[in-house]
Amino acid sequence: SSSGLWSALPCELAVATLLSAGFAAACRATAACREWRESSAAQGVRDRIYEAVTGASIHGCGAAELGEVLVSTQLLLAGVKSSKSWFLETGLQTASAAKPIPLTAECIALFLDDCTLFAVLRSGDLRCHRADTGQLLDSVGKKGKHRDTTCALFFNKRAFLLGDQVGGLTLTSRDDLTERQQMRKEASAAVDALSQLDETQVVALHADGCMDIL
């Protein structure tokens, strides 16, 4: 496997080899599978990129934290001409104003996972985009009777839990958006908010003030 191949190399050599393809390519490579994402070489790639962007050397930078830093940096420096030479020196592409991504309905939540951006729409549709270019990678519409989606939670970075206007809950796999499971058909009122308590429990707050621990 690819993870076995890279783990056979000395860590510093594997990191240098991956980074030689550019920061964006290295990030996409380490996100190829969850087993590879947890390797020492993948961690070294994230730490090196974090240091190049922020100037701070922090060991153990997570994929989600690095993604937020990269997106924030692009937004803050978009259109700043003087930053061009600095970006070229560090291996990053010059930031520019991104083209708007057309959506078919109101977006109620965005989740960034490595170099992938997930958009949850009011209609219940889920869309997966590349964070750097906005390219649409996957899109799945909600099946069955139409119910407005009111909130969403990225549960354990593995699945999306969607709450709807009648209190229903639907779980969708992060790795396969077509894999959906209805956790609850309805409740006392619409689900206003979802929050993760721990690795197994979620709190659902309803519009009538009721709260469930699932």
N, C-alpha and C. Protein backbone atom coordinates (compact mmCIF):
# COMPACT_ATOMS: atom_id res chain seq x y z
N SER A 1 0.85 -1.19 0.00
CA SER A 1 0.00 0.00 0.00
C SER A 1 0.88 1.24 0.00
N SER A 2 0.26 2.39 -0.34
CA SER A 2 1.03 3.65 -0.37
C SER A 2 1.52 4.03 1.01
N SER A 3 0.70 3.78 2.04
CA SER A 3 1.12 4.12 3.41
C SER A 3 2.31 3.26 3.83
N GLY A 4 2.32 1.98 3.41
CA GLY A 4 3.44 1.11 3.74
C GLY A 4 4.71 1.54 3.04
N LEU A 5 4.57 2.01 1.80
CA LEU A 5 5.74 2.46 1.04
C LEU A 5 6.38 3.67 1.70
N TRP A 6 5.57 4.66 2.07
CA TRP A 6 6.13 5.87 2.68
C TRP A 6 6.67 5.61 4.08
N SER A 7 6.02 4.71 4.82
CA SER A 7 6.49 4.43 6.18
C SER A 7 7.82 3.69 6.17
N ALA A 8 8.17 3.07 5.05
CA ALA A 8 9.45 2.37 4.95
C ALA A 8 10.61 3.33 4.78
N LEU A 9 10.34 4.57 4.37
CA LEU A 9 11.39 5.57 4.19
C LEU A 9 11.68 6.29 5.51
N PRO A 10 12.90 6.80 5.69
CA PRO A 10 13.16 7.66 6.84
C PRO A 10 12.18 8.84 6.83
N CYS A 11 11.69 9.22 7.99
CA CYS A 11 10.63 10.23 8.08
C CYS A 11 11.01 11.53 7.37
N GLU A 12 12.22 12.05 7.62
CA GLU A 12 12.63 13.32 7.03
C GLU A 12 12.70 13.23 5.51
N LEU A 13 13.13 12.08 4.99
CA LEU A 13 13.19 11.90 3.54
C LEU A 13 11.79 11.87 2.94
N ALA A 14 10.87 11.17 3.61
CA ALA A 14 9.49 11.10 3.13
C ALA A 14 8.85 12.49 3.13
N VAL A 15 9.09 13.27 4.19
CA VAL A 15 8.53 14.63 4.29
C VAL A 15 9.09 15.51 3.18
N ALA A 16 10.40 15.49 2.99
CA ALA A 16 11.03 16.32 1.96
C ALA A 16 10.54 15.94 0.56
N THR A 17 10.36 14.65 0.32
CA THR A 17 9.89 14.18 -0.99
C THR A 17 8.48 14.67 -1.27
N LEU A 18 7.61 14.56 -0.29
CA LEU A 18 6.23 15.00 -0.45
C LEU A 18 6.15 16.51 -0.65
N LEU A 19 6.93 17.27 0.13
CA LEU A 19 6.89 18.73 0.03
C LEU A 19 7.50 19.24 -1.27
N SER A 20 8.35 18.44 -1.91
CA SER A 20 8.96 18.87 -3.17
C SER A 20 7.92 19.02 -4.27
N ALA A 21 6.75 18.41 -4.10
CA ALA A 21 5.66 18.51 -5.08
C ALA A 21 4.80 19.74 -4.83
N GLY A 22 5.10 20.49 -3.74
CA GLY A 22 4.29 21.66 -3.41
C GLY A 22 3.41 21.38 -2.21
N PHE A 23 3.04 22.44 -1.51
CA PHE A 23 2.26 22.29 -0.29
C PHE A 23 0.89 21.68 -0.55
N ALA A 24 0.20 22.16 -1.59
CA ALA A 24 -1.15 21.66 -1.87
C ALA A 24 -1.13 20.17 -2.21
N ALA A 25 -0.15 19.77 -3.05
CA ALA A 25 -0.04 18.36 -3.44
C ALA A 25 0.30 17.49 -2.23
N ALA A 26 1.16 17.98 -1.35
CA ALA A 26 1.54 17.22 -0.16
C ALA A 26 0.33 17.02 0.76
N CYS A 27 -0.48 18.07 0.91
CA CYS A 27 -1.68 17.96 1.75
C CYS A 27 -2.66 16.94 1.19
N ARG A 28 -2.85 16.98 -0.14
CA ARG A 28 -3.77 16.02 -0.76
C ARG A 28 -3.26 14.58 -0.62
N ALA A 29 -1.94 14.42 -0.71
CA ALA A 29 -1.37 13.08 -0.58
C ALA A 29 -1.59 12.52 0.82
N THR A 30 -1.41 13.35 1.85
CA THR A 30 -1.57 12.85 3.21
C THR A 30 -3.03 12.61 3.56
N ALA A 31 -3.95 13.17 2.77
CA ALA A 31 -5.38 12.98 3.02
C ALA A 31 -5.95 11.82 2.21
N ALA A 32 -5.07 11.05 1.55
CA ALA A 32 -5.54 9.98 0.66
C ALA A 32 -6.35 8.93 1.40
N CYS A 33 -5.97 8.63 2.63
CA CYS A 33 -6.74 7.68 3.44
C CYS A 33 -6.48 7.98 4.91
N ARG A 34 -7.37 7.53 5.77
CA ARG A 34 -7.26 7.86 7.20
C ARG A 34 -6.04 7.21 7.85
N GLU A 35 -5.66 6.02 7.41
CA GLU A 35 -4.47 5.35 7.96
C GLU A 35 -3.21 6.15 7.65
N TRP A 36 -3.11 6.65 6.43
CA TRP A 36 -1.95 7.43 6.01
C TRP A 36 -1.93 8.78 6.70
N ARG A 37 -3.11 9.35 6.98
CA ARG A 37 -3.19 10.67 7.62
C ARG A 37 -2.57 10.68 9.00
N GLU A 38 -2.54 9.51 9.67
CA GLU A 38 -2.01 9.44 11.03
C GLU A 38 -0.54 9.05 11.09
N SER A 39 0.13 8.91 9.93
CA SER A 39 1.53 8.49 9.92
C SER A 39 2.46 9.62 10.36
N SER A 40 3.69 9.25 10.73
CA SER A 40 4.67 10.25 11.17
C SER A 40 5.08 11.18 10.03
N ALA A 41 5.13 10.64 8.79
CA ALA A 41 5.49 11.48 7.65
C ALA A 41 4.41 12.52 7.38
N ALA A 42 3.14 12.12 7.47
CA ALA A 42 2.04 13.06 7.27
C ALA A 42 2.07 14.15 8.33
N GLN A 43 2.38 13.75 9.58
CA GLN A 43 2.49 14.74 10.66
C GLN A 43 3.64 15.70 10.39
N GLY A 44 4.75 15.18 9.86
CA GLY A 44 5.88 16.04 9.54
C GLY A 44 5.55 17.04 8.45
N VAL A 45 4.76 16.62 7.46
CA VAL A 45 4.33 17.53 6.38
C VAL A 45 3.50 18.67 6.96
N ARG A 46 2.53 18.31 7.82
CA ARG A 46 1.67 19.35 8.41
C ARG A 46 2.48 20.33 9.25
N ASP A 47 3.42 19.81 10.05
CA ASP A 47 4.23 20.68 10.91
C ASP A 47 5.10 21.63 10.08
N ARG A 48 5.69 21.13 9.01
CA ARG A 48 6.56 21.96 8.16
C ARG A 48 5.76 23.05 7.46
N ILE A 49 4.57 22.72 6.96
CA ILE A 49 3.73 23.71 6.28
C ILE A 49 3.25 24.76 7.28
N TYR A 50 2.85 24.32 8.47
CA TYR A 50 2.40 25.26 9.50
C TYR A 50 3.50 26.25 9.85
N GLU A 51 4.73 25.74 9.98
CA GLU A 51 5.86 26.62 10.32
C GLU A 51 6.15 27.61 9.20
N ALA A 52 6.06 27.15 7.93
CA ALA A 52 6.33 28.04 6.81
C ALA A 52 5.30 29.16 6.70
N VAL A 53 4.05 28.85 7.02
CA VAL A 53 2.97 29.83 6.88
C VAL A 53 2.91 30.80 8.06
N THR A 54 3.08 30.27 9.29
CA THR A 54 2.89 31.10 10.48
C THR A 54 4.19 31.59 11.10
N GLY A 55 5.29 30.90 10.81
CA GLY A 55 6.56 31.25 11.45
C GLY A 55 6.73 30.60 12.80
N ALA A 56 5.73 29.86 13.26
CA ALA A 56 5.79 29.20 14.56
C ALA A 56 6.03 27.71 14.38
N SER A 57 6.93 27.16 15.18
CA SER A 57 7.25 25.73 15.11
C SER A 57 6.48 25.00 16.21
N ILE A 58 5.41 24.30 15.80
CA ILE A 58 4.57 23.57 16.76
C ILE A 58 4.46 22.12 16.30
N HIS A 59 4.89 21.19 17.13
CA HIS A 59 4.80 19.78 16.77
C HIS A 59 3.42 19.25 17.10
N GLY A 60 2.84 18.51 16.16
CA GLY A 60 1.53 17.89 16.39
C GLY A 60 0.38 18.67 15.82
N CYS A 61 0.62 19.52 14.82
CA CYS A 61 -0.46 20.28 14.19
C CYS A 61 -1.45 19.32 13.54
N GLY A 62 -2.73 19.45 13.86
CA GLY A 62 -3.75 18.58 13.29
C GLY A 62 -4.16 19.03 11.90
N ALA A 63 -4.77 18.10 11.15
CA ALA A 63 -5.19 18.42 9.78
C ALA A 63 -6.23 19.53 9.77
N ALA A 64 -7.18 19.50 10.69
CA ALA A 64 -8.23 20.52 10.72
C ALA A 64 -7.63 21.89 11.04
N GLU A 65 -6.70 21.94 12.01
CA GLU A 65 -6.08 23.21 12.37
C GLU A 65 -5.27 23.79 11.20
N LEU A 66 -4.53 22.94 10.50
CA LEU A 66 -3.75 23.40 9.37
C LEU A 66 -4.66 23.93 8.26
N GLY A 67 -5.76 23.23 8.00
CA GLY A 67 -6.69 23.67 6.98
C GLY A 67 -7.25 25.04 7.29
N GLU A 68 -7.61 25.29 8.56
CA GLU A 68 -8.14 26.59 8.95
C GLU A 68 -7.10 27.69 8.79
N VAL A 69 -5.84 27.37 9.12
CA VAL A 69 -4.76 28.35 8.97
C VAL A 69 -4.56 28.72 7.50
N LEU A 70 -4.55 27.71 6.61
CA LEU A 70 -4.32 27.96 5.19
C LEU A 70 -5.45 28.76 4.57
N VAL A 71 -6.70 28.41 4.90
CA VAL A 71 -7.84 29.15 4.36
C VAL A 71 -7.85 30.58 4.88
N SER A 72 -7.59 30.76 6.18
CA SER A 72 -7.56 32.12 6.76
C SER A 72 -6.47 32.96 6.12
N THR A 73 -5.30 32.35 5.88
CA THR A 73 -4.20 33.07 5.26
C THR A 73 -4.57 33.52 3.86
N GLN A 74 -5.21 32.65 3.08
CA GLN A 74 -5.62 33.02 1.73
C GLN A 74 -6.62 34.17 1.75
N LEU A 75 -7.58 34.12 2.69
CA LEU A 75 -8.58 35.17 2.77
C LEU A 75 -7.96 36.51 3.18
N LEU A 76 -7.05 36.48 4.14
CA LEU A 76 -6.44 37.70 4.64
C LEU A 76 -5.51 38.36 3.62
N LEU A 77 -4.82 37.53 2.82
CA LEU A 77 -3.83 38.05 1.89
C LEU A 77 -4.33 38.12 0.45
N ALA A 78 -5.60 37.80 0.23
CA ALA A 78 -6.14 37.85 -1.14
C ALA A 78 -6.03 39.27 -1.71
N GLY A 79 -5.42 39.37 -2.86
CA GLY A 79 -5.31 40.66 -3.53
C GLY A 79 -4.14 41.52 -3.08
N VAL A 80 -3.35 41.07 -2.10
CA VAL A 80 -2.22 41.87 -1.63
C VAL A 80 -1.01 41.57 -2.51
N LYS A 81 -0.64 42.49 -3.38
CA LYS A 81 0.42 42.26 -4.36
C LYS A 81 1.77 42.03 -3.71
N SER A 82 2.03 42.70 -2.60
CA SER A 82 3.35 42.61 -1.99
C SER A 82 3.64 41.24 -1.40
N SER A 83 2.61 40.42 -1.25
CA SER A 83 2.81 39.10 -0.66
C SER A 83 3.29 38.08 -1.69
N LYS A 84 3.31 38.46 -2.97
CA LYS A 84 3.61 37.49 -4.02
C LYS A 84 4.97 36.83 -3.84
N SER A 85 6.02 37.63 -3.61
CA SER A 85 7.36 37.05 -3.51
C SER A 85 7.47 36.13 -2.30
N TRP A 86 6.82 36.51 -1.19
CA TRP A 86 6.89 35.69 0.02
C TRP A 86 6.24 34.34 -0.23
N PHE A 87 5.09 34.32 -0.92
CA PHE A 87 4.41 33.07 -1.20
C PHE A 87 5.26 32.18 -2.11
N LEU A 88 5.95 32.78 -3.08
CA LEU A 88 6.78 31.98 -3.98
C LEU A 88 7.96 31.37 -3.23
N GLU A 89 8.53 32.12 -2.28
CA GLU A 89 9.66 31.62 -1.51
C GLU A 89 9.26 30.43 -0.63
N THR A 90 8.04 30.44 -0.10
CA THR A 90 7.61 29.38 0.80
C THR A 90 6.94 28.23 0.07
N GLY A 91 6.72 28.37 -1.23
CA GLY A 91 6.14 27.28 -2.00
C GLY A 91 4.64 27.34 -2.14
N LEU A 92 4.01 28.39 -1.61
CA LEU A 92 2.56 28.53 -1.73
C LEU A 92 2.21 29.32 -2.97
N GLN A 93 1.06 29.03 -3.56
CA GLN A 93 0.60 29.80 -4.70
C GLN A 93 0.11 31.15 -4.21
N THR A 94 0.28 32.19 -5.03
CA THR A 94 -0.18 33.51 -4.67
C THR A 94 -1.69 33.51 -4.49
N ALA A 95 -2.16 34.06 -3.37
CA ALA A 95 -3.59 34.09 -3.11
C ALA A 95 -4.28 35.05 -4.06
N SER A 96 -5.48 34.71 -4.44
CA SER A 96 -6.28 35.58 -5.29
C SER A 96 -7.73 35.40 -4.92
N ALA A 97 -8.55 36.36 -5.31
CA ALA A 97 -9.96 36.29 -4.99
C ALA A 97 -10.57 35.07 -5.65
N ALA A 98 -11.17 34.21 -4.86
CA ALA A 98 -11.73 32.98 -5.40
C ALA A 98 -13.05 33.25 -6.11
N LYS A 99 -13.31 32.47 -7.16
CA LYS A 99 -14.58 32.58 -7.86
C LYS A 99 -15.68 32.04 -6.95
N PRO A 100 -16.85 32.70 -6.93
CA PRO A 100 -17.93 32.20 -6.09
C PRO A 100 -18.41 30.83 -6.55
N ILE A 101 -18.76 29.98 -5.58
CA ILE A 101 -19.26 28.64 -5.88
C ILE A 101 -20.78 28.69 -5.89
N PRO A 102 -21.42 28.42 -7.03
CA PRO A 102 -22.89 28.47 -7.08
C PRO A 102 -23.51 27.31 -6.32
N LEU A 103 -24.49 27.60 -5.48
CA LEU A 103 -25.20 26.57 -4.72
C LEU A 103 -26.67 26.59 -5.08
N THR A 104 -27.33 25.45 -4.95
CA THR A 104 -28.73 25.33 -5.36
C THR A 104 -29.70 25.75 -4.26
N ALA A 105 -29.21 25.98 -3.05
CA ALA A 105 -30.06 26.38 -1.93
C ALA A 105 -29.19 27.07 -0.89
N GLU A 106 -29.85 27.61 0.14
CA GLU A 106 -29.13 28.30 1.21
C GLU A 106 -28.19 27.35 1.93
N CYS A 107 -26.96 27.80 2.15
CA CYS A 107 -25.97 26.99 2.87
C CYS A 107 -26.10 27.27 4.36
N ILE A 108 -26.26 26.22 5.17
CA ILE A 108 -26.43 26.41 6.61
C ILE A 108 -25.19 26.04 7.40
N ALA A 109 -24.25 25.29 6.78
CA ALA A 109 -23.03 24.90 7.49
C ALA A 109 -21.92 24.55 6.52
N LEU A 110 -20.69 24.88 6.91
CA LEU A 110 -19.50 24.52 6.15
C LEU A 110 -18.52 23.80 7.06
N PHE A 111 -17.93 22.71 6.57
CA PHE A 111 -16.96 21.96 7.35
C PHE A 111 -15.70 21.75 6.51
N LEU A 112 -14.56 22.11 7.06
CA LEU A 112 -13.28 21.94 6.38
C LEU A 112 -12.56 20.73 6.95
N ASP A 113 -12.22 19.78 6.08
CA ASP A 113 -11.50 18.57 6.50
C ASP A 113 -10.31 18.39 5.56
N ASP A 114 -9.10 18.69 6.07
CA ASP A 114 -7.90 18.70 5.24
C ASP A 114 -8.11 19.68 4.09
N CYS A 115 -7.99 19.23 2.85
CA CYS A 115 -8.14 20.12 1.70
C CYS A 115 -9.53 19.99 1.07
N THR A 116 -10.49 19.48 1.82
CA THR A 116 -11.83 19.26 1.31
C THR A 116 -12.83 20.09 2.10
N LEU A 117 -13.75 20.73 1.39
CA LEU A 117 -14.77 21.58 2.00
C LEU A 117 -16.13 20.95 1.77
N PHE A 118 -16.90 20.75 2.84
CA PHE A 118 -18.22 20.17 2.75
C PHE A 118 -19.27 21.25 3.05
N ALA A 119 -20.24 21.39 2.16
CA ALA A 119 -21.31 22.37 2.34
C ALA A 119 -22.62 21.63 2.57
N VAL A 120 -23.32 22.02 3.64
CA VAL A 120 -24.65 21.46 3.94
C VAL A 120 -25.68 22.51 3.57
N LEU A 121 -26.64 22.14 2.71
CA LEU A 121 -27.64 23.09 2.22
C LEU A 121 -28.95 22.93 2.98
N ARG A 122 -29.74 23.99 2.97
CA ARG A 122 -31.04 23.98 3.65
C ARG A 122 -31.92 22.86 3.11
N SER A 123 -31.77 22.54 1.84
CA SER A 123 -32.56 21.49 1.20
C SER A 123 -32.19 20.09 1.69
N GLY A 124 -31.08 19.97 2.41
CA GLY A 124 -30.61 18.68 2.86
C GLY A 124 -29.53 18.10 1.97
N ASP A 125 -29.22 18.79 0.85
CA ASP A 125 -28.16 18.34 -0.04
C ASP A 125 -26.80 18.52 0.64
N LEU A 126 -25.87 17.64 0.28
CA LEU A 126 -24.49 17.73 0.73
C LEU A 126 -23.59 17.87 -0.48
N ARG A 127 -22.67 18.85 -0.45
CA ARG A 127 -21.75 19.06 -1.56
C ARG A 127 -20.33 19.02 -1.04
N CYS A 128 -19.44 18.40 -1.81
CA CYS A 128 -18.03 18.26 -1.45
C CYS A 128 -17.18 19.00 -2.49
N HIS A 129 -16.35 19.94 -2.04
CA HIS A 129 -15.53 20.76 -2.94
C HIS A 129 -14.07 20.69 -2.52
N ARG A 130 -13.18 20.89 -3.48
CA ARG A 130 -11.77 21.12 -3.15
C ARG A 130 -11.66 22.52 -2.56
N ALA A 131 -10.98 22.63 -1.42
CA ALA A 131 -10.89 23.91 -0.73
C ALA A 131 -10.04 24.92 -1.49
N ASP A 132 -9.05 24.44 -2.26
CA ASP A 132 -8.14 25.38 -2.92
C ASP A 132 -8.69 25.92 -4.24
N THR A 133 -9.49 25.14 -4.95
CA THR A 133 -9.99 25.58 -6.26
C THR A 133 -11.51 25.72 -6.31
N GLY A 134 -12.22 25.15 -5.35
CA GLY A 134 -13.67 25.18 -5.38
C GLY A 134 -14.29 24.12 -6.26
N GLN A 135 -13.46 23.26 -6.88
CA GLN A 135 -13.96 22.22 -7.78
C GLN A 135 -14.92 21.29 -7.05
N LEU A 136 -16.08 21.02 -7.67
CA LEU A 136 -17.06 20.12 -7.09
C LEU A 136 -16.60 18.68 -7.25
N LEU A 137 -16.45 17.97 -6.12
CA LEU A 137 -16.00 16.58 -6.14
C LEU A 137 -17.16 15.60 -6.04
N ASP A 138 -18.19 15.98 -5.30
CA ASP A 138 -19.34 15.09 -5.12
C ASP A 138 -20.53 15.91 -4.63
N SER A 139 -21.73 15.46 -4.97
CA SER A 139 -22.95 16.14 -4.55
C SER A 139 -24.06 15.11 -4.43
N VAL A 140 -24.76 15.13 -3.30
CA VAL A 140 -25.84 14.18 -3.06
C VAL A 140 -27.06 14.92 -2.56
N GLY A 141 -28.20 14.66 -3.18
CA GLY A 141 -29.45 15.29 -2.77
C GLY A 141 -30.16 14.44 -1.73
N LYS A 142 -31.01 15.09 -0.97
CA LYS A 142 -31.77 14.40 0.07
C LYS A 142 -32.94 13.67 -0.56
N LYS A 143 -33.17 12.42 -0.16
CA LYS A 143 -34.25 11.61 -0.71
C LYS A 143 -35.47 11.66 0.21
N GLY A 144 -36.62 11.29 -0.35
CA GLY A 144 -37.84 11.22 0.45
C GLY A 144 -38.55 12.56 0.55
N LYS A 145 -39.49 12.65 1.49
CA LYS A 145 -40.29 13.85 1.70
C LYS A 145 -39.40 15.03 2.07
N HIS A 146 -39.70 16.18 1.44
CA HIS A 146 -38.84 17.35 1.67
C HIS A 146 -39.02 17.90 3.08
N ARG A 147 -37.92 18.07 3.77
CA ARG A 147 -37.88 18.73 5.06
C ARG A 147 -36.66 19.63 5.08
N ASP A 148 -36.82 20.87 5.50
CA ASP A 148 -35.68 21.77 5.58
C ASP A 148 -34.69 21.28 6.62
N THR A 149 -33.41 21.25 6.25
CA THR A 149 -32.36 20.95 7.22
C THR A 149 -32.06 22.21 8.01
N THR A 150 -32.02 22.11 9.32
CA THR A 150 -31.88 23.28 10.18
C THR A 150 -30.50 23.41 10.82
N CYS A 151 -29.76 22.31 10.96
CA CYS A 151 -28.43 22.37 11.57
C CYS A 151 -27.65 21.12 11.20
N ALA A 152 -26.35 21.17 11.45
CA ALA A 152 -25.50 20.04 11.08
C ALA A 152 -24.31 19.95 12.03
N LEU A 153 -23.79 18.73 12.19
CA LEU A 153 -22.64 18.47 13.04
C LEU A 153 -21.71 17.50 12.32
N PHE A 154 -20.40 17.80 12.32
CA PHE A 154 -19.40 16.89 11.75
C PHE A 154 -18.96 15.97 12.88
N PHE A 155 -19.58 14.78 12.94
CA PHE A 155 -19.42 13.89 14.08
C PHE A 155 -18.17 13.03 13.93
N ASN A 156 -17.23 13.22 14.88
CA ASN A 156 -15.97 12.45 14.91
C ASN A 156 -15.18 12.55 13.61
N LYS A 157 -15.40 13.58 12.82
CA LYS A 157 -14.71 13.76 11.54
C LYS A 157 -14.96 12.58 10.60
N ARG A 158 -16.04 11.83 10.84
CA ARG A 158 -16.33 10.64 10.04
C ARG A 158 -17.71 10.67 9.39
N ALA A 159 -18.62 11.47 9.95
CA ALA A 159 -19.99 11.50 9.42
C ALA A 159 -20.63 12.84 9.73
N PHE A 160 -21.66 13.18 8.95
CA PHE A 160 -22.41 14.41 9.15
C PHE A 160 -23.77 14.07 9.73
N LEU A 161 -24.10 14.67 10.87
CA LEU A 161 -25.40 14.48 11.49
C LEU A 161 -26.23 15.71 11.17
N LEU A 162 -27.36 15.52 10.47
CA LEU A 162 -28.22 16.62 10.04
C LEU A 162 -29.52 16.61 10.82
N GLY A 163 -29.90 17.76 11.37
CA GLY A 163 -31.19 17.91 12.04
C GLY A 163 -32.14 18.66 11.13
N ASP A 164 -33.45 18.35 11.22
CA ASP A 164 -34.39 19.00 10.30
C ASP A 164 -35.54 19.69 11.05
N GLN A 165 -36.47 20.24 10.29
CA GLN A 165 -37.52 21.10 10.82
C GLN A 165 -38.58 20.37 11.63
N VAL A 166 -38.64 19.06 11.55
CA VAL A 166 -39.60 18.31 12.37
C VAL A 166 -38.91 17.49 13.45
N GLY A 167 -37.63 17.74 13.67
CA GLY A 167 -36.89 17.07 14.73
C GLY A 167 -36.20 15.80 14.29
N GLY A 168 -36.23 15.50 12.99
CA GLY A 168 -35.57 14.30 12.49
C GLY A 168 -34.06 14.44 12.47
N LEU A 169 -33.36 13.30 12.50
CA LEU A 169 -31.90 13.27 12.46
C LEU A 169 -31.45 12.26 11.42
N THR A 170 -30.51 12.67 10.57
CA THR A 170 -29.98 11.79 9.53
C THR A 170 -28.47 11.80 9.59
N LEU A 171 -27.86 10.61 9.51
CA LEU A 171 -26.41 10.47 9.55
C LEU A 171 -25.90 10.11 8.16
N THR A 172 -24.90 10.88 7.67
CA THR A 172 -24.33 10.66 6.34
C THR A 172 -22.83 10.44 6.45
N SER A 173 -22.33 9.40 5.81
CA SER A 173 -20.90 9.08 5.87
C SER A 173 -20.07 10.16 5.19
N ARG A 174 -18.95 10.52 5.79
CA ARG A 174 -18.04 11.50 5.19
C ARG A 174 -17.38 10.95 3.93
N ASP A 175 -17.04 9.66 3.93
CA ASP A 175 -16.31 9.06 2.82
C ASP A 175 -17.22 8.62 1.68
N ASP A 176 -18.51 8.47 1.94
CA ASP A 176 -19.47 8.09 0.90
C ASP A 176 -20.78 8.82 1.19
N LEU A 177 -21.01 9.94 0.49
CA LEU A 177 -22.18 10.77 0.78
C LEU A 177 -23.50 10.08 0.46
N THR A 178 -23.45 9.01 -0.32
CA THR A 178 -24.69 8.29 -0.64
C THR A 178 -25.10 7.34 0.49
N GLU A 179 -24.20 7.13 1.45
CA GLU A 179 -24.47 6.23 2.58
C GLU A 179 -25.15 7.02 3.70
N ARG A 180 -26.47 6.93 3.75
CA ARG A 180 -27.24 7.70 4.72
C ARG A 180 -28.10 6.79 5.58
N GLN A 181 -28.25 7.18 6.85
CA GLN A 181 -29.07 6.41 7.78
C GLN A 181 -29.94 7.36 8.59
N GLN A 182 -31.25 7.12 8.60
CA GLN A 182 -32.15 7.95 9.39
C GLN A 182 -32.08 7.50 10.85
N MET A 183 -31.59 8.38 11.71
CA MET A 183 -31.43 8.05 13.12
C MET A 183 -32.73 8.28 13.89
N ARG A 184 -33.51 9.28 13.45
CA ARG A 184 -34.79 9.57 14.09
C ARG A 184 -35.69 10.26 13.09
N LYS A 185 -36.96 9.85 13.04
CA LYS A 185 -37.89 10.39 12.04
C LYS A 185 -38.38 11.78 12.42
N GLU A 186 -38.74 11.97 13.69
CA GLU A 186 -39.23 13.27 14.14
C GLU A 186 -39.11 13.37 15.65
N ALA A 187 -39.38 14.59 16.16
CA ALA A 187 -39.33 14.83 17.60
C ALA A 187 -40.34 15.93 17.93
N SER A 188 -40.23 16.48 19.13
CA SER A 188 -41.21 17.46 19.59
C SER A 188 -41.19 18.75 18.80
N ALA A 189 -40.03 19.11 18.25
CA ALA A 189 -39.91 20.36 17.48
C ALA A 189 -38.64 20.29 16.64
N ALA A 190 -38.44 21.32 15.83
CA ALA A 190 -37.27 21.38 14.96
C ALA A 190 -35.98 21.32 15.78
N VAL A 191 -34.95 20.75 15.18
CA VAL A 191 -33.64 20.71 15.83
C VAL A 191 -32.94 22.04 15.55
N ASP A 192 -32.69 22.82 16.60
CA ASP A 192 -32.05 24.13 16.44
C ASP A 192 -30.54 24.04 16.45
N ALA A 193 -29.98 23.11 17.21
CA ALA A 193 -28.52 23.01 17.31
C ALA A 193 -28.11 21.61 17.72
N LEU A 194 -26.90 21.22 17.28
CA LEU A 194 -26.31 19.93 17.63
C LEU A 194 -24.90 20.17 18.16
N SER A 195 -24.54 19.47 19.22
CA SER A 195 -23.20 19.62 19.80
C SER A 195 -22.71 18.25 20.26
N GLN A 196 -21.43 17.96 20.00
CA GLN A 196 -20.86 16.67 20.37
C GLN A 196 -20.33 16.72 21.79
N LEU A 197 -20.80 15.76 22.63
CA LEU A 197 -20.34 15.69 24.01
C LEU A 197 -19.02 14.94 24.11
N ASP A 198 -18.97 13.76 23.47
CA ASP A 198 -17.76 12.94 23.47
C ASP A 198 -17.78 12.10 22.20
N GLU A 199 -17.01 11.03 22.16
CA GLU A 199 -16.90 10.23 20.95
C GLU A 199 -18.17 9.48 20.60
N THR A 200 -19.10 9.36 21.55
CA THR A 200 -20.31 8.56 21.30
C THR A 200 -21.61 9.32 21.51
N GLN A 201 -21.58 10.48 22.15
CA GLN A 201 -22.82 11.17 22.52
C GLN A 201 -22.93 12.55 21.88
N VAL A 202 -24.19 12.90 21.55
CA VAL A 202 -24.50 14.19 20.93
C VAL A 202 -25.67 14.82 21.68
N VAL A 203 -25.62 16.15 21.83
CA VAL A 203 -26.73 16.90 22.42
C VAL A 203 -27.51 17.58 21.31
N ALA A 204 -28.83 17.39 21.31
CA ALA A 204 -29.72 18.04 20.33
C ALA A 204 -30.62 19.02 21.07
N LEU A 205 -30.58 20.28 20.65
CA LEU A 205 -31.43 21.32 21.25
C LEU A 205 -32.56 21.63 20.29
N HIS A 206 -33.82 21.59 20.79
CA HIS A 206 -34.99 21.78 19.94
C HIS A 206 -35.58 23.18 20.09
N ALA A 207 -36.39 23.56 19.12
CA ALA A 207 -36.97 24.90 19.07
C ALA A 207 -37.91 25.18 20.24
N ASP A 208 -38.48 24.12 20.85
CA ASP A 208 -39.38 24.31 21.99
C ASP A 208 -38.65 24.31 23.32
N GLY A 209 -37.31 24.30 23.29
CA GLY A 209 -36.53 24.36 24.52
C GLY A 209 -36.13 23.00 25.06
N CYS A 210 -36.66 21.92 24.49
CA CYS A 210 -36.29 20.58 24.94
C CYS A 210 -34.88 20.21 24.48
N MET A 211 -34.22 19.36 25.23
CA MET A 211 -32.86 18.93 24.89
C MET A 211 -32.76 17.43 25.03
N ASP A 212 -32.16 16.79 24.04
CA ASP A 212 -31.95 15.34 24.06
C ASP A 212 -30.46 15.03 24.07
N ILE A 213 -30.09 13.96 24.77
CA ILE A 213 -28.74 13.43 24.68
C ILE A 213 -28.83 12.09 23.98
N LEU A 214 -28.18 12.00 22.85
CA LEU A 214 -28.29 10.82 21.99
C LEU A 214 -27.02 9.99 22.03
